[in-house]
Tab-separated table of C-alpha atoms in Angstrom:
chain	number	residue	atom	x	y	z
A	17	UNK	CA	0.008	-0.049	-0.155
A	18	UNK	CA	1.340	3.455	-0.876
A	19	UNK	CA	1.794	6.052	1.833
A	20	UNK	CA	-0.122	8.445	-0.563
A	21	UNK	CA	-3.419	6.850	-0.368
A	22	UNK	CA	-5.598	4.070	-1.633
A	23	UNK	CA	-3.700	2.374	-4.556
A	24	UNK	CA	-6.029	1.703	-7.280
A	25	UNK	CA	-3.618	0.616	-10.248
A	26	UNK	CA	-0.195	-1.079	-9.178
A	27	UNK	CA	1.542	-1.494	-12.708
A	28	UNK	CA	4.927	-3.684	-12.566
A	29	UNK	CA	7.294	-4.370	-15.236
A	30	UNK	CA	4.773	-3.765	-17.930
A	31	UNK	CA	6.062	-4.812	-21.634
A	32	UNK	CA	4.154	-4.860	-24.638
A	33	UNK	CA	5.733	-6.040	-27.859
A	34	UNK	CA	4.137	-5.848	-31.375
A	35	UNK	CA	6.321	-8.826	-33.217
A	36	UNK	CA	9.945	-7.627	-32.556
A	37	UNK	CA	9.038	-4.071	-31.809
A	38	UNK	CA	9.017	-3.415	-27.947
A	39	UNK	CA	6.446	-0.551	-27.417
A	40	UNK	CA	6.291	-0.642	-23.598
A	41	UNK	CA	9.495	-1.388	-21.880
A	42	UNK	CA	9.401	-2.298	-18.342
A	43	UNK	CA	7.007	0.287	-17.229
A	44	UNK	CA	6.412	0.482	-13.299
A	45	UNK	CA	3.997	3.059	-11.679
A	46	UNK	CA	0.904	3.247	-9.649
A	47	UNK	CA	-2.282	5.203	-9.716
A	48	UNK	CA	-3.789	6.253	-6.456
A	49	UNK	CA	-7.311	6.869	-6.073
A	50	UNK	CA	-8.589	10.354	-6.922
A	51	UNK	CA	-5.601	11.390	-8.868
A	52	UNK	CA	-5.691	12.860	-12.443
A	53	UNK	CA	-2.661	11.474	-14.206
A	54	UNK	CA	-1.862	13.034	-17.512
A	55	UNK	CA	0.524	11.005	-19.730
A	56	UNK	CA	2.211	13.295	-22.482
A	57	UNK	CA	5.012	12.646	-25.178
A	58	UNK	CA	5.700	12.379	-28.610
A	59	UNK	CA	3.709	10.408	-31.282
A	60	UNK	CA	4.616	6.751	-31.243
A	61	UNK	CA	5.939	6.815	-27.945
A	62	UNK	CA	3.694	4.132	-26.233
A	63	UNK	CA	1.246	6.400	-24.646
A	64	UNK	CA	-1.984	5.136	-25.889
A	65	UNK	CA	-0.520	1.316	-25.968
A	66	UNK	CA	-0.145	2.034	-22.081
A	67	UNK	CA	-3.562	3.333	-21.491
A	68	UNK	CA	-5.276	0.574	-23.435
A	69	UNK	CA	-3.247	-2.134	-21.424
A	70	UNK	CA	-4.909	-0.778	-18.295
A	71	UNK	CA	-8.468	-1.710	-19.889
A	72	UNK	CA	-6.742	-5.055	-21.271
A	73	UNK	CA	-7.766	-3.817	-24.772
A	74	UNK	CA	-4.058	-4.570	-25.330
A	75	UNK	CA	-2.830	-7.673	-23.470
A	76	UNK	CA	0.610	-7.138	-21.915
A	77	UNK	CA	3.497	-9.306	-23.357
A	78	UNK	CA	4.762	-9.372	-19.790
A	79	UNK	CA	4.607	-7.825	-16.192
A	80	UNK	CA	1.495	-7.288	-14.192
A	81	UNK	CA	-1.451	-4.870	-13.810
A	82	UNK	CA	-3.070	-4.950	-10.311
A	83	UNK	CA	-6.330	-3.365	-9.829
A	84	UNK	CA	-7.731	-2.823	-6.275
A	85	UNK	CA	-5.123	-5.518	-5.374
A	86	UNK	CA	-6.250	-7.880	-7.696
A	87	UNK	CA	-4.043	-9.161	-10.608
A	88	UNK	CA	-6.192	-8.540	-13.788
A	89	UNK	CA	-3.397	-10.016	-16.049
A	90	UNK	CA	-4.158	-13.369	-14.452
A	91	UNK	CA	-5.907	-15.387	-17.282
A	92	UNK	CA	-8.746	-16.343	-14.759
A	93	UNK	CA	-9.765	-12.580	-14.676
A	94	UNK	CA	-13.270	-11.991	-15.897
A	95	UNK	CA	-12.247	-9.104	-18.100
A	96	UNK	CA	-15.670	-8.055	-18.937
A	97	UNK	CA	-16.462	-7.672	-15.161
A	98	UNK	CA	-13.525	-5.802	-14.524
A	99	UNK	CA	-13.892	-3.390	-17.532
A	100	UNK	CA	-17.621	-2.371	-15.795
A	101	UNK	CA	-15.535	-0.530	-13.545
A	102	UNK	CA	-13.274	1.304	-16.070
A	103	UNK	CA	-14.661	4.298	-18.342
A	104	UNK	CA	-12.847	4.475	-21.470
A	105	UNK	CA	-13.272	7.552	-23.892
A	106	UNK	CA	-11.659	7.336	-27.332
A	107	UNK	CA	-10.464	9.985	-29.984
A	108	UNK	CA	-13.518	8.950	-31.759
A	109	UNK	CA	-16.859	8.763	-30.249
A	110	UNK	CA	-18.029	4.911	-30.962
A	111	UNK	CA	-21.761	6.074	-30.427
A	112	UNK	CA	-24.163	3.708	-32.003
A	113	UNK	CA	-25.602	6.061	-35.152
A	114	UNK	CA	-28.991	4.083	-35.271
A	115	UNK	CA	-29.802	4.911	-31.766
A	116	UNK	CA	-30.921	8.028	-29.813
A	117	UNK	CA	-28.795	9.717	-27.572
A	118	UNK	CA	-30.885	8.411	-24.637
A	119	UNK	CA	-30.596	4.976	-25.981
A	120	UNK	CA	-26.989	5.293	-26.279
A	121	UNK	CA	-26.633	6.008	-22.738
A	122	UNK	CA	-29.053	3.610	-21.205
A	123	UNK	CA	-28.203	0.430	-23.379
A	124	UNK	CA	-25.252	-0.803	-20.828
A	125	UNK	CA	-26.695	0.316	-17.587
A	126	UNK	CA	-29.956	-1.784	-18.493
A	127	UNK	CA	-27.978	-4.593	-20.288
A	128	UNK	CA	-25.149	-4.994	-17.851
A	129	UNK	CA	-26.094	-3.304	-14.435
A	130	UNK	CA	-29.711	-4.625	-14.904
A	131	UNK	CA	-31.194	-1.363	-14.154
A	132	UNK	CA	-34.852	-0.779	-15.125
A	133	UNK	CA	-35.475	1.338	-18.259
A	134	UNK	CA	-36.775	3.942	-15.737
A	135	UNK	CA	-33.867	4.176	-13.535
A	136	UNK	CA	-31.746	4.285	-16.486
A	137	UNK	CA	-33.753	6.918	-18.274
A	138	UNK	CA	-33.576	9.024	-15.304
A	139	UNK	CA	-29.715	8.816	-14.412
A	140	UNK	CA	-29.052	9.293	-17.988
A	141	UNK	CA	-31.170	12.536	-18.168
A	142	UNK	CA	-29.398	13.761	-15.010
A	143	UNK	CA	-25.758	13.144	-16.911
A	144	UNK	CA	-27.279	15.111	-19.976
A	145	UNK	CA	-28.350	17.897	-17.762
A	146	UNK	CA	-24.760	17.998	-16.098
A	147	UNK	CA	-23.245	18.494	-19.458
A	148	UNK	CA	-25.735	20.720	-20.953
A	149	UNK	CA	-27.236	18.601	-23.499
A	150	UNK	CA	-30.598	17.582	-22.194
A	151	UNK	CA	-32.457	19.045	-25.033
A	152	UNK	CA	-30.555	16.472	-27.338
A	153	UNK	CA	-32.109	13.102	-25.835
A	154	UNK	CA	-34.036	12.388	-28.915
A	155	UNK	CA	-31.455	13.287	-31.461
A	156	UNK	CA	-29.169	10.907	-33.189
A	157	UNK	CA	-25.261	11.142	-33.051
A	158	UNK	CA	-25.222	12.512	-36.854
A	159	UNK	CA	-27.040	15.525	-35.552
A	160	UNK	CA	-24.525	16.451	-32.899
A	161	UNK	CA	-21.183	18.416	-33.348
A	162	UNK	CA	-17.914	16.626	-32.555
A	163	UNK	CA	-17.961	18.323	-29.207
A	164	UNK	CA	-21.440	17.354	-28.322
A	165	UNK	CA	-20.607	13.733	-29.325
A	166	UNK	CA	-17.534	13.538	-27.173
A	167	UNK	CA	-19.559	14.957	-24.279
A	168	UNK	CA	-22.067	12.170	-24.877
A	169	UNK	CA	-19.250	9.680	-24.938
A	170	UNK	CA	-17.880	10.905	-21.539
A	171	UNK	CA	-21.315	10.746	-19.830
A	172	UNK	CA	-22.124	7.236	-21.391
A	173	UNK	CA	-18.976	6.002	-19.475
A	174	UNK	CA	-20.220	7.819	-16.544
A	175	UNK	CA	-23.641	6.003	-16.648
A	176	UNK	CA	-21.520	2.889	-15.771
A	177	UNK	CA	-20.643	4.362	-12.516
A	178	UNK	CA	-16.908	3.525	-13.136
A	179	UNK	CA	-14.206	3.790	-10.454
A	180	UNK	CA	-11.759	5.383	-12.902
A	181	UNK	CA	-11.872	7.068	-16.258
A	182	UNK	CA	-9.277	6.559	-19.124
A	183	UNK	CA	-9.044	9.013	-21.836
A	184	UNK	CA	-7.228	8.656	-25.269
A	185	UNK	CA	-6.749	12.045	-26.658
A	186	UNK	CA	-10.151	12.980	-26.359
A	187	UNK	CA	-9.710	16.249	-27.909
A	188	UNK	CA	-7.710	15.325	-30.963
A	189	UNK	CA	-10.569	14.776	-33.444
A	190	UNK	CA	-12.173	17.855	-32.601
A	191	UNK	CA	-12.325	21.350	-34.216
A	192	UNK	CA	-10.308	23.828	-32.017
A	193	UNK	CA	-13.280	25.706	-30.715
A	194	UNK	CA	-14.923	22.564	-29.497
A	195	UNK	CA	-11.990	21.436	-27.381
A	196	UNK	CA	-12.985	23.573	-24.373
A	197	UNK	CA	-16.440	22.238	-23.925
A	198	UNK	CA	-14.792	18.737	-23.533
A	199	UNK	CA	-12.168	19.750	-21.173
A	200	UNK	CA	-14.570	21.637	-19.082
A	201	UNK	CA	-16.311	18.539	-18.711
A	202	UNK	CA	-13.185	16.676	-17.865
A	203	UNK	CA	-12.040	19.669	-15.337
A	204	UNK	CA	-15.447	19.313	-13.449
A	205	UNK	CA	-15.018	15.487	-13.180
A	206	UNK	CA	-11.401	16.040	-11.667
A	207	UNK	CA	-12.957	18.700	-9.240
A	208	UNK	CA	-15.341	15.984	-7.918
A	209	UNK	CA	-12.571	13.536	-7.060
A	210	UNK	CA	-13.145	11.096	-10.153
A	211	UNK	CA	-9.816	9.179	-10.752
A	212	UNK	CA	-8.711	9.716	-14.350
A	213	UNK	CA	-5.756	8.809	-16.434
A	214	UNK	CA	-5.423	11.005	-19.667
A	215	UNK	CA	-3.232	10.821	-22.709
A	216	UNK	CA	-3.374	14.281	-24.429
A	217	UNK	CA	-1.646	16.931	-26.304
A	218	UNK	CA	-3.452	19.654	-24.172
A	219	UNK	CA	-0.484	20.812	-22.109
A	220	UNK	CA	-2.666	23.934	-20.516
A	221	UNK	CA	-5.060	21.156	-19.298
A	222	UNK	CA	-2.353	18.989	-17.915
A	223	UNK	CA	-0.807	21.979	-16.069
A	224	UNK	CA	-4.070	23.191	-14.440
A	225	UNK	CA	-5.973	20.019	-13.819
A	226	UNK	CA	-3.357	17.174	-13.382
A	227	UNK	CA	-2.190	16.152	-10.235
A	228	UNK	CA	0.710	14.064	-11.836
A	229	UNK	CA	2.217	14.232	-15.257
A	230	UNK	CA	4.052	11.358	-16.805
A	231	UNK	CA	6.477	11.801	-19.883
A	232	UNK	CA	6.505	8.636	-21.950
A	233	UNK	CA	9.095	8.078	-24.593
A	234	UNK	CA	10.398	4.954	-26.510
A	235	UNK	CA	8.026	2.927	-24.231
A	236	UNK	CA	9.597	4.227	-20.952
A	237	UNK	CA	8.433	6.827	-18.423
A	238	UNK	CA	11.395	9.247	-18.506
A	239	UNK	CA	9.894	11.577	-16.106
A	240	UNK	CA	7.076	11.841	-13.752
A	241	UNK	CA	6.236	14.845	-11.474
A	242	UNK	CA	3.613	17.246	-10.127
A	243	UNK	CA	2.758	19.713	-13.044
A	244	UNK	CA	4.542	22.740	-11.633
A	245	UNK	CA	7.825	21.162	-11.417
A	246	UNK	CA	7.094	18.865	-14.422
A	247	UNK	CA	6.711	21.973	-16.923
A	248	UNK	CA	9.072	24.561	-15.018
A	249	UNK	CA	11.851	22.385	-13.958
A	250	UNK	CA	12.087	19.227	-16.085
A	251	UNK	CA	15.344	17.331	-15.492
A	252	UNK	CA	15.032	14.936	-18.229
A	253	UNK	CA	17.170	16.105	-21.475
A	254	UNK	CA	14.318	14.550	-23.803
A	255	UNK	CA	11.725	15.945	-21.936
A	256	UNK	CA	13.242	19.649	-21.980
A	257	UNK	CA	13.782	19.130	-25.817
A	258	UNK	CA	9.973	17.958	-26.017
A	259	UNK	CA	8.686	20.702	-23.971
A	260	UNK	CA	10.934	23.314	-25.976
A	261	UNK	CA	9.145	22.172	-29.344
A	262	UNK	CA	5.455	22.496	-27.920
A	263	UNK	CA	5.266	25.302	-25.482
């Protein structure tokens, strides 16, 4: 147990190879309940592979991932049951195009959490109100802007009452003027204490909302620190070079 609080994830010597290409190279870290961990680094550095490994969308080649003290990389793990505790928001929204927004939000709670339609509808409407989209419940995804679709994707994950939210570059597919509305929802979640692990290129967001920032390069965590020291006093040469190009 960490002296910083309740450990949600304990990641030890995590490796992932695609053929002879080692994408994650013995990554070890822990995620504490209530943290907002932001992962930054150059394209192709292994950030998204690391995030997807936490949800077992990528099965590690070696190493262990423990969630709430349980080794989820064990073959006996019921992956689907485990995934119900983890919300995942991708670059692209993955909404069902033939279902209304309300149906998109209630499908999993009814099917997987065995909620009644009335209860699922009520909770979905509360979530829509929370992100300012209550008037869109009867709309279809094609009728929404990119920013609206991504907000729906976030609340669809929240409808499952997850213990942690994973975000894989949630704003990278959006027009610049839509980025703010999505980051605002994420900032509110952080203020409410939701544990979040976020791969992003939004450095202002990382600095303001993150509790810890990891720099991943060549499949290795080369630096991790609180946002202020990470951005103002980087010690790793590669991180200094990276920040000089993007800030």
